[in-house]
Short mmCIF file of C-alpha atoms and ligand atoms in Angstrom, two decimals:
data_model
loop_
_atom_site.label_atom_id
_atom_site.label_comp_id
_atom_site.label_asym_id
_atom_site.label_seq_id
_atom_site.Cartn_x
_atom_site.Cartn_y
_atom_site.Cartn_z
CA UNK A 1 96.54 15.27 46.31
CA UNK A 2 95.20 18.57 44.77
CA UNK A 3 97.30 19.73 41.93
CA UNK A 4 98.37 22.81 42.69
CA UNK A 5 101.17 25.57 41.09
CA UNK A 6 102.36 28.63 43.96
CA UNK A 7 105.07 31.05 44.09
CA UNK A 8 105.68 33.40 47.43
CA UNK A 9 107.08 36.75 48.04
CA UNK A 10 107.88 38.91 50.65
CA UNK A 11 109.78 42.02 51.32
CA UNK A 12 110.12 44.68 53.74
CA UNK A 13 108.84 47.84 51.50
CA UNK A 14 110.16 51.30 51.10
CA UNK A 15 110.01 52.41 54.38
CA UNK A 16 110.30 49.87 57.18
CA UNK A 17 114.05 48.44 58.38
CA UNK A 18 112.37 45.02 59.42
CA UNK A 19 109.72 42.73 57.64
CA UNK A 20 107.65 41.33 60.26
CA UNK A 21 105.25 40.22 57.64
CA UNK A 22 105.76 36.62 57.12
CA UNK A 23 105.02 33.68 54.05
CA UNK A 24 104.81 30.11 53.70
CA UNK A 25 103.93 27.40 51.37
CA UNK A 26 104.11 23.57 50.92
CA UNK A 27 102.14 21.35 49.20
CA UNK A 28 99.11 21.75 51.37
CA UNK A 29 99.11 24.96 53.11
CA UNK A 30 99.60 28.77 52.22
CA UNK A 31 99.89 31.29 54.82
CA UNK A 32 100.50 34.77 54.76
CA UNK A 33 100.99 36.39 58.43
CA UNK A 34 101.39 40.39 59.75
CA UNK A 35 102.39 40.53 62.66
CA UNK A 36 102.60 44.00 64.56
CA UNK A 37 104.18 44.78 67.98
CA UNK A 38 107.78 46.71 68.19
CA UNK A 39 110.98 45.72 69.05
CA UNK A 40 110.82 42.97 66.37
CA UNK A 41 107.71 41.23 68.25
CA UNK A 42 105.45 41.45 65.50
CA UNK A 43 108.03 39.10 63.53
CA UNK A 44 108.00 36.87 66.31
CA UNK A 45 103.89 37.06 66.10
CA UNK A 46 103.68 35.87 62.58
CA UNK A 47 106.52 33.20 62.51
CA UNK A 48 104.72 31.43 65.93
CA UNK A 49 101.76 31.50 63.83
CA UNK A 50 102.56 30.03 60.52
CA UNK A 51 104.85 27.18 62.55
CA UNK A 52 101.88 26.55 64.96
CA UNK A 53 100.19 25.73 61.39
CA UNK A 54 102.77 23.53 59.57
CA UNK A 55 103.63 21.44 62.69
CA UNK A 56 99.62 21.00 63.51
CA UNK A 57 98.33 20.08 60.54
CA UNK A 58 99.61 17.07 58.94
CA UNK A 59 101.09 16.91 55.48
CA UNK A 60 99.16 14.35 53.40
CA UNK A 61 96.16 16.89 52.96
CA UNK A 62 93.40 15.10 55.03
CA UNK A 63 92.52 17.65 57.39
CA UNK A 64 89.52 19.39 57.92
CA UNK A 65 88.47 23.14 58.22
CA UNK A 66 88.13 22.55 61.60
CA UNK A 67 92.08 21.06 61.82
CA UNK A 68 92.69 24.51 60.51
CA UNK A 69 90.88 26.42 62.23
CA UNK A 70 92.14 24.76 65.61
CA UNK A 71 95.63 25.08 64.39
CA UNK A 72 94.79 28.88 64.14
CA UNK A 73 93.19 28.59 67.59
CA UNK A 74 96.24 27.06 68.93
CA UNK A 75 98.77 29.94 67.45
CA UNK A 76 96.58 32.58 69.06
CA UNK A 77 97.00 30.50 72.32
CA UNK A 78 100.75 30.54 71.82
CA UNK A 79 101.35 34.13 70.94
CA UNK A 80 99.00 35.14 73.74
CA UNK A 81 100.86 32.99 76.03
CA UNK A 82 104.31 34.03 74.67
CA UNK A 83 103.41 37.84 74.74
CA UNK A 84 102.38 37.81 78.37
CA UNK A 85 105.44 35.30 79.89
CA UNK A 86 107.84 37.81 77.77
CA UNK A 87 108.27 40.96 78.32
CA UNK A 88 110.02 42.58 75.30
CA UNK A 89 106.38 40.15 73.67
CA UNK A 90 104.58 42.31 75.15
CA UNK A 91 101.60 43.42 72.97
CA UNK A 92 102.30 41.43 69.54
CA UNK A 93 99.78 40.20 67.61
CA UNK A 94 99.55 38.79 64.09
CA UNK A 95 97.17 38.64 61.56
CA UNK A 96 96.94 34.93 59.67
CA UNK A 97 95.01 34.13 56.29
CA UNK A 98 95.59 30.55 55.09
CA UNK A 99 94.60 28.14 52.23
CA UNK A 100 94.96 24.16 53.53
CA UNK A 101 93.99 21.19 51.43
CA UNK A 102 91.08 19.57 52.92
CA UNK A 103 89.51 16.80 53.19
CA UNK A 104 85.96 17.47 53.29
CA UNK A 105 83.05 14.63 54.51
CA UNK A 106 81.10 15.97 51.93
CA UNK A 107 82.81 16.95 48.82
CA UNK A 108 85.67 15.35 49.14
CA UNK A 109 89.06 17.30 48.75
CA UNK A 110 88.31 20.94 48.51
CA UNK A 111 90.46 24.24 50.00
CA UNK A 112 89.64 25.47 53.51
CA UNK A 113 90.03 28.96 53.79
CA UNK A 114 90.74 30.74 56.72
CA UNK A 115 91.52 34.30 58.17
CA UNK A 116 91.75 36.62 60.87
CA UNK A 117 92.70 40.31 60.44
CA UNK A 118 93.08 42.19 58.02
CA UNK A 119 95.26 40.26 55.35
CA UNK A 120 93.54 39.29 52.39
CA UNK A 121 92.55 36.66 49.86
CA UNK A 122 91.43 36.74 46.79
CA UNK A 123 90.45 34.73 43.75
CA UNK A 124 90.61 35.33 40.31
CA UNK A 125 88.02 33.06 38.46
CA UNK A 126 87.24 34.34 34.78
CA UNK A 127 89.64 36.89 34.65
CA UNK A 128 87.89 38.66 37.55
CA UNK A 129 89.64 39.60 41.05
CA UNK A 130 86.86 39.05 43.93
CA UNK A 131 87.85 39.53 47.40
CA UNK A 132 87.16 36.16 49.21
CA UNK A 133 87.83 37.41 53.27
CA UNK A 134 86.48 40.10 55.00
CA UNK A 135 88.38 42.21 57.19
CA UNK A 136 88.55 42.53 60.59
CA UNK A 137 89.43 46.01 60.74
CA UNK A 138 88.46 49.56 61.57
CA UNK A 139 87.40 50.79 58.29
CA UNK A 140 85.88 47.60 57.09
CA UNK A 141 83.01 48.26 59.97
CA UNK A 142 82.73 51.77 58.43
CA UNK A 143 82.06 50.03 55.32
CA UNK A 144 79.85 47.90 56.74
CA UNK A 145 77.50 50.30 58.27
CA UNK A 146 78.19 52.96 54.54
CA UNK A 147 80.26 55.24 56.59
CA UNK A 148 82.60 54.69 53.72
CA UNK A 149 83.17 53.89 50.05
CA UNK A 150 85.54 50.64 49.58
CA UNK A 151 87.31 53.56 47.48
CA UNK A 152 88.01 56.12 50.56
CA UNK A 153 88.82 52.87 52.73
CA UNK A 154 91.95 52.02 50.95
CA UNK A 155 93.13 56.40 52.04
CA UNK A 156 91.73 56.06 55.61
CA UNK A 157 93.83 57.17 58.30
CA UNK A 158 93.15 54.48 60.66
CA UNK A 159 92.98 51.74 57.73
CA UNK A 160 95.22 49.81 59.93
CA UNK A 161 93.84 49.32 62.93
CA UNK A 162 92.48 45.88 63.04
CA UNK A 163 89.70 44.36 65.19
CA UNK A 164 90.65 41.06 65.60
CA UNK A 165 93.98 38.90 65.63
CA UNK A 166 96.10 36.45 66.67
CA UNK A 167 98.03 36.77 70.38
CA UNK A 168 95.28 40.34 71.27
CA UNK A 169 93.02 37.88 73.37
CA UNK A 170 93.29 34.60 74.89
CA UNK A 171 90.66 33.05 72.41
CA UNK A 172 89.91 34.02 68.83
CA UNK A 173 87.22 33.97 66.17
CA UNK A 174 88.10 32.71 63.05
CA UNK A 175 86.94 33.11 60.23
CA UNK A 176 86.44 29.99 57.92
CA UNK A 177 85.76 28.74 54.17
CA UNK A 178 85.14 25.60 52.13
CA UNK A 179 86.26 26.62 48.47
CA UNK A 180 86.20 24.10 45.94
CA UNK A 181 88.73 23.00 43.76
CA UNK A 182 87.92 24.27 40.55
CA UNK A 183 90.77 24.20 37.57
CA UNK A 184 92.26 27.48 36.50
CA UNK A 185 91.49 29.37 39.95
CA UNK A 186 94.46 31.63 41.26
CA UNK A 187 94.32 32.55 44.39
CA UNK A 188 96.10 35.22 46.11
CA UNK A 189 96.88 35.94 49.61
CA UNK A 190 98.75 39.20 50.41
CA UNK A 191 99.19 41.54 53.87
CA UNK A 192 97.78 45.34 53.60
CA UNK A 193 100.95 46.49 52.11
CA UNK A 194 99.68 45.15 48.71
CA UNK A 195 96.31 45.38 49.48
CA UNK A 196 96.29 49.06 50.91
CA UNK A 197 98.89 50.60 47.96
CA UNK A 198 97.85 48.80 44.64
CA UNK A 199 94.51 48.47 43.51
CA UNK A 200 92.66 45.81 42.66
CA UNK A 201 92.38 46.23 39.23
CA UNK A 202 95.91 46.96 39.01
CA UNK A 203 96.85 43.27 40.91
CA UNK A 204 94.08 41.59 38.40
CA UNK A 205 96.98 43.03 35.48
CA UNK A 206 99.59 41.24 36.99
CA UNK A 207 98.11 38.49 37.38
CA UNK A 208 96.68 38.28 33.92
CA UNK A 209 99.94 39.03 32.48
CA UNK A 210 101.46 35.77 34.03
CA UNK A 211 99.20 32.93 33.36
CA UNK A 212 101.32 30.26 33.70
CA UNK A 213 103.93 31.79 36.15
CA UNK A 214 102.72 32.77 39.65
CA UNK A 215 106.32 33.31 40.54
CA UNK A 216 106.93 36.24 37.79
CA UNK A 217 103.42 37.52 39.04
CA UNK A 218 104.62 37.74 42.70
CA UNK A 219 107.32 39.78 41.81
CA UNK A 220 105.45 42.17 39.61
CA UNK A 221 102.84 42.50 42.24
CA UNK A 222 105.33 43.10 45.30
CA UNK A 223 107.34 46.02 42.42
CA UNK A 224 104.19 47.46 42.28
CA UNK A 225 103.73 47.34 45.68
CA UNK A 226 106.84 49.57 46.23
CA UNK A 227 106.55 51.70 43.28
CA UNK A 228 103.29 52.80 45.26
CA UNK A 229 105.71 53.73 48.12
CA UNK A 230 106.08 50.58 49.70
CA UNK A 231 105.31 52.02 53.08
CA UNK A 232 104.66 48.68 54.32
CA UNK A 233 106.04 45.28 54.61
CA UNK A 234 104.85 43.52 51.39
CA UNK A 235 103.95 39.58 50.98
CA UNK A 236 102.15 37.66 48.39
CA UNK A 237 101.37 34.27 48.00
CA UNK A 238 99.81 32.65 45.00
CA UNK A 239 98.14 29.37 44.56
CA UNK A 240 97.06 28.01 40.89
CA UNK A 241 94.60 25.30 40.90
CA UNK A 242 96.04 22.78 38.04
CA UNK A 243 92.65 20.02 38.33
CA UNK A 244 89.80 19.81 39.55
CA UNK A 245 86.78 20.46 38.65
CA UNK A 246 85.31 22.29 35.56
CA UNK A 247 84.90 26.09 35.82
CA UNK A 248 80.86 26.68 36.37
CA UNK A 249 79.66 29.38 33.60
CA UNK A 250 80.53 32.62 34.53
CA UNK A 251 77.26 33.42 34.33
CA UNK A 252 75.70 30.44 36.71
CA UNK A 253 78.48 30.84 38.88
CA UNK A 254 77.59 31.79 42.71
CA UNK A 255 79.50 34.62 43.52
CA UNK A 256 82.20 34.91 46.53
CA UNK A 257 82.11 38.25 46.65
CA UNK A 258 82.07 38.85 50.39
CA UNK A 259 78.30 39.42 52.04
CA UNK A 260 79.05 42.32 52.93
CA UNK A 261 79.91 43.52 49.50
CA UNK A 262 76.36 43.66 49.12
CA UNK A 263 73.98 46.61 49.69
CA UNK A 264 71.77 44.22 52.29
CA UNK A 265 72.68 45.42 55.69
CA UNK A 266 71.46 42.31 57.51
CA UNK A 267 73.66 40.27 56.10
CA UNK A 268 76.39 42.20 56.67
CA UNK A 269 76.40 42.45 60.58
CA UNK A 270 76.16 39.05 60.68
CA UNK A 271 79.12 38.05 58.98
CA UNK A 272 81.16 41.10 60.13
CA UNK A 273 81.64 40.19 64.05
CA UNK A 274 84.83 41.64 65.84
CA UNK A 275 87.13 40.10 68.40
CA UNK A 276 85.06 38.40 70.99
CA UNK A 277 87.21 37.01 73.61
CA UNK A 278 86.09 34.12 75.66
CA UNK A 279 89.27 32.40 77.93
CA UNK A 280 86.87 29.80 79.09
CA UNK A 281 86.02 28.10 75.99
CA UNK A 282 88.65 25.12 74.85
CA UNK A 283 90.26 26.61 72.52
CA UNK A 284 89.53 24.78 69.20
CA UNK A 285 86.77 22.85 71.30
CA UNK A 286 83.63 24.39 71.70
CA UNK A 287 82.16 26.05 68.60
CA UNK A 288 82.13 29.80 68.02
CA UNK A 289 78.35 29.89 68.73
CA UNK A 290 78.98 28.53 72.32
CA UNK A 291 82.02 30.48 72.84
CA UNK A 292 79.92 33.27 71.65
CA UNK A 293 77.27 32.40 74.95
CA UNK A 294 79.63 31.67 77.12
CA UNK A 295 80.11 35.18 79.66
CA UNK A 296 83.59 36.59 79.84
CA UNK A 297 85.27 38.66 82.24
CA UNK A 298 86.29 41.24 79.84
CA UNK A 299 82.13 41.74 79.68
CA UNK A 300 81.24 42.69 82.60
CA UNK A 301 81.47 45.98 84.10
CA UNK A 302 83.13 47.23 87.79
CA UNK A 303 79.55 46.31 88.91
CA UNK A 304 79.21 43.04 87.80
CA UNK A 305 76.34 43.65 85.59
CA UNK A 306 77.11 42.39 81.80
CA UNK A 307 78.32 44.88 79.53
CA UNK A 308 77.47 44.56 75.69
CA UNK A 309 79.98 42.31 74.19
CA UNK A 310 80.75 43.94 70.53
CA UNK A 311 79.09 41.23 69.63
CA UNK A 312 75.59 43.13 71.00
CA UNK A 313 76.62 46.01 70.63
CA UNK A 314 76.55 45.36 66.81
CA UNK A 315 73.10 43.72 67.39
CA UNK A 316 71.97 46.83 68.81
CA UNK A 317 73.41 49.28 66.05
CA UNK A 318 71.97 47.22 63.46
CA UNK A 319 68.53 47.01 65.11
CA UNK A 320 68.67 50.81 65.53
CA UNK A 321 69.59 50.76 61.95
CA UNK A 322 66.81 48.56 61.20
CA UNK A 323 63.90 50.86 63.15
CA UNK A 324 65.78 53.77 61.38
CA UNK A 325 64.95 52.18 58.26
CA UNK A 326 61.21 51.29 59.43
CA UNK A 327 60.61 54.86 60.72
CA UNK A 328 61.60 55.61 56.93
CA UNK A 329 59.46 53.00 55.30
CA UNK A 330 56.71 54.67 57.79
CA UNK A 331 57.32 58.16 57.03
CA UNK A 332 57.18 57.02 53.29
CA UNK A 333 53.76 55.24 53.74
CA UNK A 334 52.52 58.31 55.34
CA UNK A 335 53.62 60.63 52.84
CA UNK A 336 51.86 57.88 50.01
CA UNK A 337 48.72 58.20 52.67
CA UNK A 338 48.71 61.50 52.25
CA UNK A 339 49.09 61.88 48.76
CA UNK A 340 45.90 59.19 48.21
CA UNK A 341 44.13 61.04 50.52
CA UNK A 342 44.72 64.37 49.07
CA UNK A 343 43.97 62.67 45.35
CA UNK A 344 40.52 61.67 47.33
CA UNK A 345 39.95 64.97 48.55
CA UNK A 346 40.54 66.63 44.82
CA UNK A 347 38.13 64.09 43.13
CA UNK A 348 35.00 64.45 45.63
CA UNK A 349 35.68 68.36 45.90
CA UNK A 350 35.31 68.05 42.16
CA UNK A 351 32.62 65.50 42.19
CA UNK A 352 30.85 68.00 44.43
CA UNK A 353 31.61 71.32 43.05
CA UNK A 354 30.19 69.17 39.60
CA UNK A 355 27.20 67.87 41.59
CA UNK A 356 26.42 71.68 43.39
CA UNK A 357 26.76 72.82 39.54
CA UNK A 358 23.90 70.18 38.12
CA UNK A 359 21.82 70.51 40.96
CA UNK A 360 22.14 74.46 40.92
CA UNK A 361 19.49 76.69 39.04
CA UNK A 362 15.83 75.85 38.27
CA UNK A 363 13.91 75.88 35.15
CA UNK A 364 10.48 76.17 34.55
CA UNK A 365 8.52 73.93 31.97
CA UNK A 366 5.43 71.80 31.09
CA UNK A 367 5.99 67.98 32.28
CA UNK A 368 5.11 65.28 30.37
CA UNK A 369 1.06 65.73 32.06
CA UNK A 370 1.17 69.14 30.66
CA UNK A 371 1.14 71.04 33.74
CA UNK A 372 3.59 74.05 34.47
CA UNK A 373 6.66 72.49 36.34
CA UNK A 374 9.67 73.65 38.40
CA UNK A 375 12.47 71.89 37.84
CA UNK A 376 15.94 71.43 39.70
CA UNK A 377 18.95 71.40 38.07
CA UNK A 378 20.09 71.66 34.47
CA UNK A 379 17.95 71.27 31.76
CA UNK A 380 20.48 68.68 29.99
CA UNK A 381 21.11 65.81 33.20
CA UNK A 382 24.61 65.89 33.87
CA UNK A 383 26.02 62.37 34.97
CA UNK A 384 22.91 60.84 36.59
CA UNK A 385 21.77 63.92 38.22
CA UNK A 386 18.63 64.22 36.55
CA UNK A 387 16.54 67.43 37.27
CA UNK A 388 13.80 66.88 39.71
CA UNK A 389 10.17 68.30 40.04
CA UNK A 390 10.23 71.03 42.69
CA UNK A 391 6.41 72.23 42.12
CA UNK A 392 4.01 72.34 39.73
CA UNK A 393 1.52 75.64 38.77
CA UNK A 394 -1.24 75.28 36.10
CA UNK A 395 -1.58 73.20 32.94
CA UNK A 396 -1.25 74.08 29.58
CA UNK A 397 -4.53 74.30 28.40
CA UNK A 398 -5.20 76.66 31.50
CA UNK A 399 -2.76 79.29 30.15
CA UNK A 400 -3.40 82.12 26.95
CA UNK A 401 -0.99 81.12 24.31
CA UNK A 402 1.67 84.12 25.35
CA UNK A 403 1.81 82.08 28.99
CA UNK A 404 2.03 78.95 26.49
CA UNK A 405 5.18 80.06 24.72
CA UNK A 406 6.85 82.00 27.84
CA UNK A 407 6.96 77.94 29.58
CA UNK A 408 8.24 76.37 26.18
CA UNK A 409 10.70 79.10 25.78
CA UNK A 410 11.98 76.54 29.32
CA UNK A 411 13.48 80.06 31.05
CA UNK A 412 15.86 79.34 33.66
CA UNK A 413 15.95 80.78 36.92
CA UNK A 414 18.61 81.10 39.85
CA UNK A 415 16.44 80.21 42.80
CA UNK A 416 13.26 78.81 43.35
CA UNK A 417 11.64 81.66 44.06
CA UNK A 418 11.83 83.72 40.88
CA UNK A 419 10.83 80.26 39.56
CA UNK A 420 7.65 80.93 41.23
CA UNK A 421 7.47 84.42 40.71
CA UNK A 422 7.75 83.43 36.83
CA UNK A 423 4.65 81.14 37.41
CA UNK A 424 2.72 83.85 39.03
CA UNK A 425 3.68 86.81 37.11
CA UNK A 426 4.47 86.22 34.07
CA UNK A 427 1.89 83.50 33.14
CA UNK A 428 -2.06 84.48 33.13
CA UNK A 429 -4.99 81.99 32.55
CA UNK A 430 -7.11 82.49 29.17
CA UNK A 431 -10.50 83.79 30.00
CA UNK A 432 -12.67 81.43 30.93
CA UNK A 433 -15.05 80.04 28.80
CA UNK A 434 -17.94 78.58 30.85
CA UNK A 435 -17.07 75.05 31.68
CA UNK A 436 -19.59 72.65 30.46
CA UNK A 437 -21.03 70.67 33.41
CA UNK A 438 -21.31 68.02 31.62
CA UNK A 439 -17.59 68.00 31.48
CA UNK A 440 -16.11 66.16 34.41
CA UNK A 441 -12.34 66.75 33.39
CA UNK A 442 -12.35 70.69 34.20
CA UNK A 443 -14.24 69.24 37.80
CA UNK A 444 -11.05 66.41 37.99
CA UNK A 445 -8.62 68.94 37.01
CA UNK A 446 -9.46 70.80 40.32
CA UNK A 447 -8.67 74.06 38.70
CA UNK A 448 -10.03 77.63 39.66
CA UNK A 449 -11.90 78.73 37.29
CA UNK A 450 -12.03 82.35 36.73
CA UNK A 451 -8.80 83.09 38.39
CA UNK A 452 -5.35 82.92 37.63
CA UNK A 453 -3.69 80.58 38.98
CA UNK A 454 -0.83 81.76 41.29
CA UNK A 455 -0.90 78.54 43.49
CA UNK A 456 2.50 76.65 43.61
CA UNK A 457 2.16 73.41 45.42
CA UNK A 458 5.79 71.93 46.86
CA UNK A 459 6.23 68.14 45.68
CA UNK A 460 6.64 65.81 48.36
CA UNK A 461 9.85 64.93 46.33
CA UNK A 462 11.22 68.42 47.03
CA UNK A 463 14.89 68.72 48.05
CA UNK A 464 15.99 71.32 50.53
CA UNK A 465 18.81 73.05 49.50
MN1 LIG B 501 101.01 45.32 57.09
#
């Protein structure tokens, strides 16, 4: 049998004339239990439920999680029953959270952990507090979908409106854990009037300042509790874990903080499902995913057609979420589109306003033959736009040394035609001097020989433009 220390507490607040919260504890089992409903119902709610639990599950610790969890199944079935057969019942409800020693098929004895509603556990491993339920309840949706900070939660007007627990439907989802036995956990269960009026960092002090005695730490918790007000009923239950196994590293251990703790929507709509009724399924029977499949008349409208069971409706929040989230992802990528695009559009407009300034302009010189040359572009080649022959006039030896020195001088020109008006007017062919006729290279050089030479021939390699 697990080695366990506890201490319980309960009392009715500040505020409220009757406690309908209600505790238990025995060597196996912890429960803490709110029940709500007037007239005194809601007591009635949570003591049905936490004696449904002690007389179903048996005392020698080897039941399962899902002895629990039927036991839980079987006090909604009770309350339900009880609240509809009586009419001053009418409308109670409880919420349950519950530690049993388990036998598990795999580890062996561990703690099942169990909840519905919106009573808590947590644990406190390493000096840290971590919340090991989630809520069924109003503001823990708004949570869920970042409505709300965990901090403006706790303030919330409707903080106490649950969405799910015991005696509301005639089935009930519960919530369940395997937790380990690991030596020097506390664990503490407690109803909203701890959980809604002391924070946690103030519960992880009292805790901390009792080591060894949960029962001193009850009462400081449940003083604190109504020092804060006490507008509530107040319970606490504590559980110490005396053996079993070694603490992991804090740093290797997994964490329980609840899923939805996390900033990963996904994960929280699955594990945060509301009260989804089904009066067909056997209770404790069928599993929650069949329960789940199973069509109930509370989904179904006047016409017959189905109506979204929370259940979908969730589902369909969360995939609106989700193509909210795409359409962001897309308007994002579209933005980073048009930011490479626009980089593109910068670095060819520059590559072309470079490429229209070393192709613009034309200079005039001899080419490597020696014959008066056009040229495109600039005179030093900027990147690999070399300057190209445009047209040639006459050679060198052609042209008196003036026309000689006006080519070498290289002049530039803005346009191809005061290139060749250069050529034409500025340079003048030395007089003649007979040619020899014995001299084939004036006859191969085709050139005029008396006049000037004003003819510009167009290379074939000529670019327009
Ligand atoms: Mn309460």
């Amino acid at each position: 049998m697990a080695e366990l220390r506890w201490a319980t507490g309960t009392h009715e607040g500040q505020v409220r004339e009757v406690n309908e919260d209600a505790a238990f504890a025995n060597p196996y089992l912890f429960v803490v239990a709110d029940g709500m409903g007037g007239h005194l119902a809601g007591e009635v709610a949570s003591s049905i439920a936490i004696n449904t639990l002690e007389a179903h599950l048996d005392a020698n610790g080897t039941n399962s999680l899902d002895d629990l969890v039927a036991a839980i199944s079987i006090a909604n079935q009770t309350i339900f029953t009880d609240a509809h057969e009586n009419p001053d019942h009418s409308g109670m409800g409880t919420t349950i959270t519950a530690i049993a020693v388990i036998t598990d098929r795999y580890d062996g004895e561990a703690l099942g952990v169990a909840n519905v509603g919106d009573s808590r556990i947590y644990l406190l491993r390493h000096n840290r507090l971590r919340q090991v339920t989630i809520d069924h309840s109003f503001v823990q949706e708004l949570i869920a979908e970042g409505a709300i900070s965990r901090d403006e939660a706790r303030n919330h007007p409707r903080r106490n409106i649950v969405t799910r627990g015991l005696g509301i439907e005639s089935a009930v989802r519960v919530d369940s854990w395997t937790m380990p036995l690991i030596r020097g956990d506390r664990y503490v269960l407690c109803s909203d009037g701890l959980s809604d009026y002391v924070t946690e960092d103030v519960i992880t002090g009292a805790l901390l300042r009792h080591p060894e005695d949960p029962a001193a730490a009850v009462v400081e918790l449940i003083d604190l509790a109504n020092q804060a007000g006490g507008p509530d009923n107040i319970t606490v239950v504590l559980v110490d874990v005396l053996d079993g196994d070694d603490p992991p590293d804090p740093t290797e251990e997994i964490d329980v903080v609840p899923a939805w703790f996390d900033d990963d929507e996904d994960v929280t709509a699955d594990t945060l499902i509301v009260t989804d009724p089904d009066p067909e399924a056997d209770i404790g029977g069928a599993d929650d995913e069949q329960r789940h499949e199973i069509p109930s008349p509370a989904t179904a409208n006047d016409d017959g057609s189905p109506k979204p069971t929370r259940k979908q409706r969730r589902a369909q929040k969360k995939a609106a979420k989700a193509a909210k989230k795409a359409g962001k992802k897309r308007t994002n990528r579209v933005v980073q589109m048009f930011f490479f695009v626009g980089i593109a559009a910068l670095l060819i407009g520059g590559f072309a306003l470079l490429a229209g300034w070393a192709r613009s302009g034309y200079f005039v010189a001899f080419d490597e033959a020696g014959q008066v040359t056009i040229y495109q572009g600039r005179e030093q080649s900027v990147l690999w736009f070399n300057p190209t022959e445009e047209a040639h006039g006459p050679f060198r030896d052609e042209l008196d040394q003036p026309s000689v020195e006006r080519v070498e001088a290289r002049p530039n020109f803005g346009s191809f035609a005061n290139a060749q008006r250069f050529i034409t007017d500025q340079l003048s062919v030395k007089e003649t001097e007979e040619p020899e006729p014995s001299e084939p290279a004036s006859a191969t050089t085709g050139a005029p020989t008396s006049e000037p030479s004003p003819v510009v021939t167009t290379s074939p390699a000529s670019v327009g433009g």
